[in-house]
GROMACS .gro file of C-alpha atoms in nm:
model
  246
    1MET     CA    1   1.261   0.487  -8.307
    2SER     CA    2   1.191   0.404  -8.664
    3ARG     CA    3   0.912   0.170  -8.567
    4ARG     CA    4   0.669   0.450  -8.514
    5HIS     CA    5   0.408   0.626  -8.755
    6ILE     CA    6   0.276   0.957  -8.676
    7PHE     CA    7  -0.037   1.095  -8.790
    8ARG     CA    8  -0.191   1.421  -8.778
    9LEU     CA    9  -0.563   1.477  -8.709
   10SER     CA   10  -0.731   1.815  -8.777
   11GLY     CA   11  -1.075   1.985  -8.821
   12PRO     CA   12  -1.328   2.113  -8.565
   13ASP     CA   13  -1.460   1.782  -8.444
   14THR     CA   14  -1.101   1.637  -8.372
   15HIS     CA   15  -1.144   1.658  -7.998
   16SER     CA   16  -1.496   1.520  -7.981
   17PHE     CA   17  -1.412   1.249  -8.218
   18LEU     CA   18  -1.113   1.121  -8.018
   19GLN     CA   19  -1.288   1.189  -7.701
   20GLY     CA   20  -1.585   0.930  -7.787
   21LEU     CA   21  -1.351   0.671  -7.925
   22VAL     CA   22  -1.028   0.629  -7.714
   23THR     CA   23  -0.985   0.502  -7.352
   24ASN     CA   24  -0.834   0.813  -7.193
   25ASP     CA   25  -0.932   1.174  -7.149
   26VAL     CA   26  -0.855   1.379  -7.442
   27ASP     CA   27  -0.858   1.699  -7.227
   28GLY     CA   28  -0.534   1.592  -7.098
   29LEU     CA   29  -0.369   1.718  -7.407
   30ALA     CA   30  -0.357   2.056  -7.240
   31ASP     CA   31  -0.117   1.925  -6.984
   32GLY     CA   32   0.123   1.713  -7.216
   33LEU     CA   33   0.108   1.346  -7.379
   34VAL     CA   34  -0.190   1.116  -7.343
   35TYR     CA   35  -0.136   0.749  -7.349
   36ALA     CA   36  -0.452   0.570  -7.480
   37ALA     CA   37  -0.583   0.270  -7.683
   38LEU     CA   38  -0.843   0.189  -7.921
   39LEU     CA   39  -1.094  -0.118  -7.815
   40THR     CA   40  -1.342  -0.337  -7.951
   41PRO     CA   41  -1.688  -0.304  -7.871
   42GLN     CA   42  -1.604  -0.623  -7.637
   43GLY     CA   43  -1.344  -0.431  -7.473
   44LYS     CA   44  -1.043  -0.601  -7.619
   45TYR     CA   45  -0.740  -0.423  -7.749
   46ILE     CA   46  -0.704  -0.289  -8.108
   47SER     CA   47  -0.402  -0.066  -8.087
   48ASP     CA   48  -0.222   0.166  -7.826
   49PHE     CA   49  -0.076   0.514  -7.895
   50PHE     CA   50   0.008   0.856  -7.768
   51LEU     CA   51  -0.162   1.166  -7.847
   52ALA     CA   52   0.015   1.506  -7.844
   53ALA     CA   53  -0.133   1.853  -7.905
   54ASP     CA   54   0.001   2.009  -8.235
   55GLY     CA   55  -0.148   2.368  -8.214
   56ASP     CA   56  -0.510   2.306  -8.298
   57LYS     CA   57  -0.443   1.991  -8.442
   58VAL     CA   58  -0.336   1.650  -8.268
   59LEU     CA   59  -0.056   1.413  -8.332
   60LEU     CA   60  -0.105   1.036  -8.292
   61ASP     CA   61   0.191   0.833  -8.247
   62ALA     CA   62   0.139   0.474  -8.313
   63HIS     CA   63   0.337   0.146  -8.361
   64GLU     CA   64   0.432   0.147  -8.726
   65ASP     CA   65   0.289  -0.200  -8.783
   66HIS     CA   66  -0.051  -0.052  -8.696
   67ALA     CA   67  -0.027   0.245  -8.924
   68ASP     CA   68  -0.250   0.075  -9.196
   69MET     CA   69  -0.519  -0.065  -8.956
   70LEU     CA   70  -0.532   0.237  -8.776
   71ARG     CA   71  -0.585   0.463  -9.092
   72GLN     CA   72  -0.877   0.222  -9.199
   73ARG     CA   73  -1.030   0.225  -8.870
   74LEU     CA   74  -1.032   0.571  -8.770
   75SER     CA   75  -1.151   0.655  -9.119
   76MET     CA   76  -1.453   0.400  -9.063
   77TYR     CA   77  -1.528   0.565  -8.739
   78LYS     CA   78  -1.507   0.912  -8.865
   79LEU     CA   79  -1.849   0.897  -9.063
   80ARG     CA   80  -1.961   1.254  -9.100
   81ALA     CA   81  -1.720   1.397  -8.825
   82ASN     CA   82  -1.528   1.711  -8.961
   83VAL     CA   83  -1.204   1.547  -8.919
   84THR     CA   84  -0.897   1.505  -9.132
   85LEU     CA   85  -0.649   1.231  -9.086
   86GLU     CA   86  -0.306   1.249  -9.251
   87ASP     CA   87   0.025   1.089  -9.244
   88THR     CA   88   0.346   1.290  -9.137
   89ALA     CA   89   0.706   1.282  -9.197
   90LEU     CA   90   0.777   1.332  -8.823
   91HIS     CA   91   1.010   1.091  -8.647
   92LEU     CA   92   0.985   1.010  -8.280
   93HIS     CA   93   1.310   1.092  -8.047
   94ARG     CA   94   1.322   0.962  -7.709
   95GLY     CA   95   1.554   1.021  -7.433
   96LEU     CA   96   1.612   1.020  -7.051
   97GLY     CA   97   1.725   1.302  -6.846
   98ASP     CA   98   1.629   1.667  -6.880
   99THR     CA   99   1.341   1.719  -7.091
  100PRO     CA  100   1.425   1.925  -7.407
  101GLU     CA  101   1.206   2.220  -7.498
  102ASP     CA  102   1.001   2.031  -7.752
  103GLY     CA  103   1.016   1.733  -7.544
  104LEU     CA  104   0.692   1.573  -7.355
  105ALA     CA  105   0.711   1.336  -7.067
  106ASP     CA  106   0.616   0.984  -7.099
  107PRO     CA  107   0.271   0.971  -6.909
  108ARG     CA  108   0.327   0.580  -6.847
  109HIS     CA  109   0.621   0.622  -6.586
  110PRO     CA  110   0.865   0.894  -6.500
  111ASP     CA  111   1.141   0.668  -6.572
  112LEU     CA  112   1.057   0.635  -6.931
  113GLY     CA  113   1.184   0.993  -7.009
  114TRP     CA  114   1.055   1.206  -7.272
  115ARG     CA  115   0.935   1.189  -7.628
  116ALA     CA  116   0.971   1.452  -7.903
  117TYR     CA  117   0.856   1.487  -8.270
  118ARG     CA  118   1.099   1.604  -8.530
  119ASP     CA  119   1.163   1.627  -8.887
  120ALA     CA  120   1.499   1.443  -8.882
  121PRO     CA  121   1.559   1.079  -8.743
  122GLN     CA  122   1.720   1.036  -8.415
  123ALA     CA  123   2.090   0.985  -8.478
  124GLU     CA  124   2.152   0.702  -8.213
  125ASP     CA  125   2.008   0.585  -7.894
  126ASP     CA  126   2.176   0.310  -7.689
  127THR     CA  127   1.905   0.311  -7.417
  128ASP     CA  128   1.801  -0.041  -7.324
  129TRP     CA  129   1.412   0.046  -7.340
  130THR     CA  130   1.339  -0.331  -7.311
  131ALA     CA  131   1.505  -0.341  -6.945
  132LEU     CA  132   1.316  -0.008  -6.851
  133ARG     CA  133   1.003  -0.177  -6.972
  134VAL     CA  134   1.068  -0.494  -6.785
  135ALA     CA  135   1.175  -0.303  -6.486
  136HIS     CA  136   0.853  -0.104  -6.470
  137LEU     CA  137   0.614  -0.360  -6.612
  138ILE     CA  138   0.544  -0.175  -6.901
  139PRO     CA  139   0.373  -0.368  -7.200
  140GLU     CA  140   0.446  -0.334  -7.544
  141THR     CA  141   0.248  -0.332  -7.861
  142ASP     CA  142   0.221  -0.675  -8.024
  143VAL     CA  143   0.430  -0.832  -7.738
  144GLU     CA  144   0.207  -0.793  -7.422
  145LEU     CA  145  -0.071  -0.599  -7.589
  146THR     CA  146  -0.235  -0.859  -7.839
  147SER     CA  147  -0.591  -0.882  -7.993
  148ASN     CA  148  -0.669  -1.104  -7.682
  149THR     CA  149  -0.577  -0.821  -7.434
  150PHE     CA  150  -0.819  -0.677  -7.185
  151ILE     CA  151  -0.623  -0.354  -7.086
  152LEU     CA  152  -0.684  -0.379  -6.725
  153GLU     CA  153  -0.498  -0.699  -6.715
  154VAL     CA  154  -0.198  -0.526  -6.854
  155GLY     CA  155  -0.196  -0.244  -6.608
  156PHE     CA  156  -0.335   0.049  -6.811
  157GLU     CA  157  -0.467   0.208  -6.524
  158ALA     CA  158  -0.122   0.237  -6.347
  159LEU     CA  159   0.011   0.328  -6.674
  160HIS     CA  160  -0.240   0.653  -6.674
  161GLY     CA  161  -0.396   0.497  -7.006
  162VAL     CA  162  -0.750   0.489  -6.904
  163ASP     CA  163  -1.000   0.737  -6.739
  164PHE     CA  164  -1.298   0.608  -6.563
  165ARG     CA  165  -1.499   0.948  -6.530
  166LYS     CA  166  -1.451   1.081  -6.887
  167GLY     CA  167  -1.783   0.899  -7.036
  168CYS     CA  168  -1.837   0.661  -7.304
  169TYR     CA  169  -1.592   0.542  -7.563
  170VAL     CA  170  -1.584   0.219  -7.779
  171GLY     CA  171  -1.513  -0.074  -7.519
  172GLN     CA  172  -1.610   0.132  -7.237
  173GLU     CA  173  -1.885  -0.058  -7.079
  174VAL     CA  174  -1.655  -0.396  -7.062
  175THR     CA  175  -1.382  -0.207  -6.929
  176ALA     CA  176  -1.561  -0.040  -6.637
  177ARG     CA  177  -1.738  -0.374  -6.550
  178MET     CA  178  -1.387  -0.517  -6.502
  179LYS     CA  179  -1.283  -0.229  -6.302
  180HIS     CA  180  -1.580  -0.223  -6.061
  181LYS     CA  181  -1.722  -0.577  -6.049
  182THR     CA  182  -1.467  -0.845  -6.092
  183THR     CA  183  -1.133  -0.949  -5.940
  184LEU     CA  184  -0.853  -1.005  -6.208
  185ARG     CA  185  -0.775  -1.367  -6.227
  186LYS     CA  186  -0.497  -1.305  -6.503
  187GLY     CA  187  -0.252  -1.031  -6.588
  188LEU     CA  188   0.104  -0.913  -6.615
  189ALA     CA  189   0.369  -0.986  -6.330
  190GLN     CA  190   0.725  -0.940  -6.314
  191VAL     CA  191   0.933  -1.267  -6.266
  192ASP     CA  192   1.293  -1.389  -6.243
  193VAL     CA  193   1.408  -1.624  -6.493
  194THR     CA  194   1.688  -1.867  -6.431
  195GLY     CA  195   1.805  -2.052  -6.757
  196ASP     CA  196   1.711  -2.055  -7.141
  197ALA     CA  197   1.365  -1.933  -7.223
  198ALA     CA  198   1.269  -1.729  -7.504
  199PRO     CA  199   0.978  -1.480  -7.489
  200GLY     CA  200   0.657  -1.659  -7.581
  201THR     CA  201   0.763  -1.966  -7.402
  202GLU     CA  202   0.456  -2.136  -7.203
  203ILE     CA  203   0.509  -2.114  -6.806
  204LEU     CA  204   0.400  -2.440  -6.633
  205ALA     CA  205   0.331  -2.477  -6.262
  206ASP     CA  206   0.301  -2.830  -6.135
  207GLY     CA  207   0.273  -2.927  -6.496
  208LYS     CA  208  -0.027  -2.707  -6.548
  209ALA     CA  209  -0.032  -2.395  -6.785
  210ALA     CA  210   0.013  -2.086  -6.574
  211GLY     CA  211   0.124  -1.843  -6.847
  212THR     CA  212   0.360  -1.705  -7.089
  213LEU     CA  213   0.676  -1.544  -7.098
  214LEU     CA  214   0.712  -1.214  -7.266
  215SER     CA  215   0.970  -0.943  -7.259
  216ARG     CA  216   1.292  -1.050  -7.112
  217ALA     CA  217   1.574  -0.843  -7.021
  218GLY     CA  218   1.865  -1.072  -6.851
  219ASP     CA  219   1.705  -1.259  -6.559
  220ARG     CA  220   1.403  -1.040  -6.523
  221ALA     CA  221   1.110  -1.055  -6.758
  222ILE     CA  222   0.733  -0.960  -6.785
  223ALA     CA  223   0.496  -1.268  -6.785
  224TYR     CA  224   0.108  -1.305  -6.842
  225LEU     CA  225   0.005  -1.523  -6.560
  226ARG     CA  226  -0.298  -1.705  -6.428
  227PHE     CA  227  -0.276  -1.570  -6.069
  228ASP     CA  228  -0.440  -1.909  -5.926
  229ARG     CA  229  -0.171  -2.132  -6.068
  230ALA     CA  230   0.129  -1.891  -6.071
  231LYS     CA  231   0.290  -1.977  -5.743
  232GLY     CA  232   0.618  -2.106  -5.643
  233THR     CA  233   0.884  -2.240  -5.871
  234MET     CA  234   0.749  -2.265  -6.229
  235GLN     CA  235   0.914  -2.365  -6.551
  236ALA     CA  236   0.943  -2.218  -6.890
  237GLY     CA  237   1.136  -2.453  -7.144
  238GLU     CA  238   1.468  -2.516  -6.968
  239ALA     CA  239   1.433  -2.221  -6.735
  240THR     CA  240   1.295  -2.194  -6.396
  241VAL     CA  241   1.056  -1.896  -6.332
  242THR     CA  242   0.937  -1.732  -5.982
  243ARG     CA  243   0.721  -1.402  -5.947
  244SER     CA  244   0.977  -1.130  -5.824
  245ASP     CA  245   0.679  -1.016  -5.592
  246GLY     CA  246   0.689  -1.368  -5.427
   0.00000   0.00000   0.00000
């Protein structure tokens, strides 16, 4: 829970500033959390985050390791927009089951529960969030989501993290082209793993590079695969790997 940094954006141009920058429709803040990403002009991933309404302000919940970079980039994009970006001392709380009064449903998948932003740290949490991510093919910052990532290859549409009707944002043209004019040749898939193989291990199919093993929970994992090669029984280090969907 401590690996998140919460920013607050305020000012009369906050909505339009974010709307022209991130992958999702900021109008969705009226209904709850908005999951979105910031992309390069070439359509590649920079960072993913959650946006939450905070009165007439907006909270931005990002991975702690991305905080300095986001502070710099958002300040750069702001130019003359009347927007103030500030750090907060808020802490992320997460949980499953009934959503508390101050909680907001995680928009990526119903089984990921709720998120809330509070003044004190969360006391303890023994939920196996990695296992939940693996079960539902949810990418993680700096694991499945890297500077080489195109967001459609990691399932952002299924995660409700991109809107194709909202209009322009940075990287929109490439993302829209991938949606409408190409068939994805690479992407995430759930795999079954038997044997010893750590995240980051290369996956081979008939001796050819077929992908990379990423988040793992027991005998299941998320892998980034070349779909034309990722067939049958594959190898990752000392382990055998097969696609869970056959």
